[in-house]
Short mmCIF file of C-alpha atoms in Angstrom, two decimals:
data_model
loop_
_atom_site.label_atom_id
_atom_site.label_comp_id
_atom_site.label_asym_id
_atom_site.label_seq_id
_atom_site.Cartn_x
_atom_site.Cartn_y
_atom_site.Cartn_z
CA MET A 81 172.73 69.80 99.57
CA GLU A 82 172.75 67.42 96.63
CA SER A 83 175.62 67.63 94.19
CA ILE A 84 174.93 66.74 90.60
CA ARG A 85 177.97 65.85 88.50
CA ARG A 86 177.58 66.45 84.79
CA LYS A 87 180.16 66.05 82.09
CA LEU A 88 180.71 69.53 80.72
CA ALA A 89 182.65 70.42 77.62
CA PRO A 90 186.11 71.93 78.05
CA ASN A 91 186.20 75.69 78.28
CA PRO A 92 187.13 77.16 74.86
CA ARG A 93 188.99 80.00 76.55
CA GLU A 94 191.65 77.54 77.71
CA SER A 95 192.74 76.83 74.13
CA ALA A 96 191.99 80.27 72.66
CA ASN A 97 194.89 82.24 71.24
CA PHE A 98 195.75 85.79 72.25
CA LEU A 99 193.83 87.47 69.42
CA SER A 100 190.78 85.31 70.06
CA VAL A 101 190.78 86.29 73.73
CA LEU A 102 191.20 90.00 72.89
CA THR A 103 188.30 90.00 70.43
CA PHE A 104 186.09 87.50 72.33
CA TRP A 105 186.08 85.27 69.23
CA TRP A 106 186.20 82.19 71.47
CA THR A 107 182.56 82.90 72.45
CA ILE A 108 181.19 82.72 68.88
CA ASP A 109 180.21 79.03 68.99
CA LEU A 110 178.21 79.55 72.18
CA PHE A 111 176.40 82.53 70.65
CA LYS A 112 175.60 80.51 67.51
CA LYS A 113 174.21 77.69 69.62
CA GLY A 114 172.21 80.16 71.72
CA TYR A 115 170.80 81.74 68.56
CA THR A 116 169.48 78.43 67.24
CA LYS A 117 168.08 77.05 70.50
CA VAL A 118 167.58 77.80 74.15
CA LEU A 119 170.79 77.02 76.01
CA GLU A 120 170.68 74.21 78.52
CA LEU A 121 173.05 73.13 81.27
CA GLN A 122 174.93 70.67 79.05
CA ASP A 123 175.67 73.51 76.59
CA LEU A 124 177.83 75.26 79.17
CA PHE A 125 181.54 74.72 79.71
CA ARG A 126 183.70 73.67 82.62
CA PRO A 127 185.00 76.61 84.64
CA LEU A 128 188.59 77.66 84.20
CA GLU A 129 190.97 76.27 86.80
CA VAL A 130 191.56 79.76 88.22
CA ASP A 131 187.80 80.23 88.66
CA LYS A 132 187.10 77.05 90.63
CA SER A 133 185.80 77.55 94.14
CA ASP A 134 188.30 75.24 95.81
CA ALA A 135 191.29 77.11 94.37
CA LEU A 136 189.83 80.54 95.11
CA GLY A 137 188.76 79.47 98.58
CA ASP A 138 192.24 78.10 99.30
CA ARG A 139 193.85 81.38 98.24
CA LEU A 140 191.56 83.50 100.41
CA GLU A 141 191.65 81.11 103.36
CA LYS A 142 195.46 81.20 103.39
CA LYS A 143 195.42 85.01 103.58
CA TRP A 144 192.62 84.94 106.16
CA PHE A 145 194.59 82.61 108.44
CA ALA A 146 197.59 84.91 108.06
CA GLN A 147 195.35 87.82 109.11
CA GLN A 148 194.15 85.91 112.16
CA SER A 149 197.64 84.93 113.28
CA GLY A 150 199.05 88.42 112.72
CA PRO A 151 198.98 91.33 115.13
CA GLY A 152 195.81 93.33 115.51
CA ARG A 153 192.26 92.58 114.55
CA PRO A 154 191.84 90.40 111.44
CA SER A 155 190.23 92.13 108.48
CA LEU A 156 188.40 90.33 105.68
CA ILE A 157 188.88 93.34 103.40
CA LYS A 158 192.66 93.16 103.89
CA ALA A 159 192.64 89.41 103.24
CA ILE A 160 190.64 89.95 100.03
CA PHE A 161 193.00 92.72 98.95
CA LYS A 162 196.08 90.59 99.60
CA THR A 163 194.50 87.69 97.72
CA PHE A 164 193.36 89.54 94.61
CA TRP A 165 195.71 92.53 94.43
CA TRP A 166 197.40 91.31 91.24
CA GLU A 167 194.12 90.92 89.31
CA TYR A 168 193.03 94.43 90.28
CA THR A 169 196.48 95.84 89.46
CA VAL A 170 196.25 94.43 85.93
CA LEU A 171 192.81 96.02 85.57
CA GLY A 172 194.22 99.30 86.80
CA PHE A 173 196.95 99.20 84.16
CA ILE A 174 194.36 98.51 81.46
CA ALA A 175 192.31 101.50 82.64
CA ILE A 176 195.38 103.75 82.83
CA PHE A 177 196.51 102.67 79.36
CA ASN A 178 193.07 103.44 77.94
CA ASP A 179 192.59 106.74 79.74
CA ILE A 180 196.07 108.19 79.40
CA PHE A 181 197.46 106.88 76.14
CA ILE A 182 194.49 106.07 73.92
CA ARG A 183 192.09 108.83 74.92
CA LEU A 184 194.79 111.49 74.90
CA ALA A 185 196.19 110.39 71.55
CA GLN A 186 192.83 110.54 69.77
CA PRO A 187 192.35 114.34 69.90
CA ILE A 188 196.01 114.89 69.01
CA PHE A 189 195.69 112.88 65.82
CA LEU A 190 192.28 114.41 65.11
CA GLY A 191 193.88 117.86 65.29
CA LEU A 192 196.60 116.74 62.90
CA LEU A 193 193.96 115.36 60.53
CA LEU A 194 191.92 118.57 60.65
CA GLN A 195 194.99 120.58 59.63
CA TYR A 196 194.79 118.83 56.26
CA PHE A 197 191.42 120.48 55.58
CA ARG A 198 192.65 124.03 56.17
CA ARG A 199 193.27 126.30 53.23
CA ASP A 200 196.90 126.48 52.24
CA SER A 201 197.72 123.42 54.38
CA ASN A 202 201.10 121.82 53.98
CA VAL A 203 199.86 118.41 55.25
CA SER A 204 200.08 115.80 52.48
CA ARG A 205 197.22 113.51 51.56
CA GLU A 206 199.26 110.49 52.66
CA SER A 207 199.79 112.05 56.07
CA ALA A 208 196.06 112.76 56.38
CA LEU A 209 195.26 109.15 55.51
CA TYR A 210 197.85 108.01 58.05
CA TYR A 211 196.26 110.20 60.74
CA ALA A 212 192.79 108.88 59.87
CA GLY A 213 194.07 105.31 60.08
CA VAL A 214 195.65 105.99 63.45
CA ILE A 215 192.35 107.43 64.72
CA VAL A 216 190.48 104.31 63.56
CA GLY A 217 193.13 102.09 65.15
CA LEU A 218 192.99 104.01 68.43
CA ASN A 219 189.20 103.70 68.50
CA ALA A 220 189.46 99.94 67.90
CA LEU A 221 192.11 99.67 70.63
CA SER A 222 189.89 101.66 72.97
CA VAL A 223 186.92 99.36 72.35
CA ILE A 224 189.06 96.28 72.95
CA SER A 225 190.65 97.63 76.14
CA ILE A 226 187.36 98.90 77.59
CA ASN A 227 185.63 95.57 76.97
CA GLN A 228 188.55 93.63 78.42
CA TYR A 229 188.42 95.93 81.46
CA ILE A 230 184.67 95.36 81.90
CA LEU A 231 185.00 91.59 81.55
CA GLY A 232 187.95 91.57 83.95
CA SER A 233 186.00 93.61 86.48
CA PHE A 234 183.06 91.21 86.36
CA GLN A 235 185.38 88.21 86.60
CA ASN A 236 187.25 89.67 89.56
CA GLY A 237 183.98 90.40 91.32
CA MET A 238 182.88 86.83 90.63
CA LYS A 239 186.18 85.48 91.99
CA VAL A 240 185.89 87.50 95.20
CA ARG A 241 182.29 86.38 95.69
CA ILE A 242 183.17 82.72 95.06
CA ALA A 243 186.20 82.86 97.37
CA VAL A 244 184.25 84.49 100.21
CA CYS A 245 181.34 82.04 99.81
CA SER A 246 183.79 79.13 99.80
CA VAL A 247 185.48 80.31 102.99
CA ILE A 248 182.11 80.89 104.69
CA TYR A 249 180.92 77.44 103.60
CA ARG A 250 184.09 75.83 104.97
CA LYS A 251 183.65 77.67 108.25
CA ALA A 252 180.04 76.49 108.47
CA LEU A 253 181.13 72.88 107.97
CA ARG A 254 183.71 72.99 110.80
#
């Protein structure tokens, strides 16, 4: 297989700040370029260090060798789990945060807001505006957390696929 080395631009995610990562603002330049022309290979960026096949393959291979030297039959699923458990745990916390805190808080604040519209309500206008603002903020937070969860899921799937392919390729070369 022929390897072609091209000089790729640095990945903008490496230098993106926290807010830029949360809102995907670091992707804007690529979208602008893709809007004006068809993207080509030189328009892409270098992969992040954590996404490179040699690093991912090393992580999985280390766990795989531990599985082989341990008692019982080695399991690729267990090696994958032990390699990527932290990434999936973070995704689980994002999903739990969205499902338990954000989604449960929305109807509570909606109920408080609707009390303002009852006859003879003792809810002040300022409180109603506060409740409406909280609902908007919770919806924005939900959108951000869901999209981060989706991106993280795709990235974790990509990492597992790359790591497994790297280990298989190394095995084939031995």
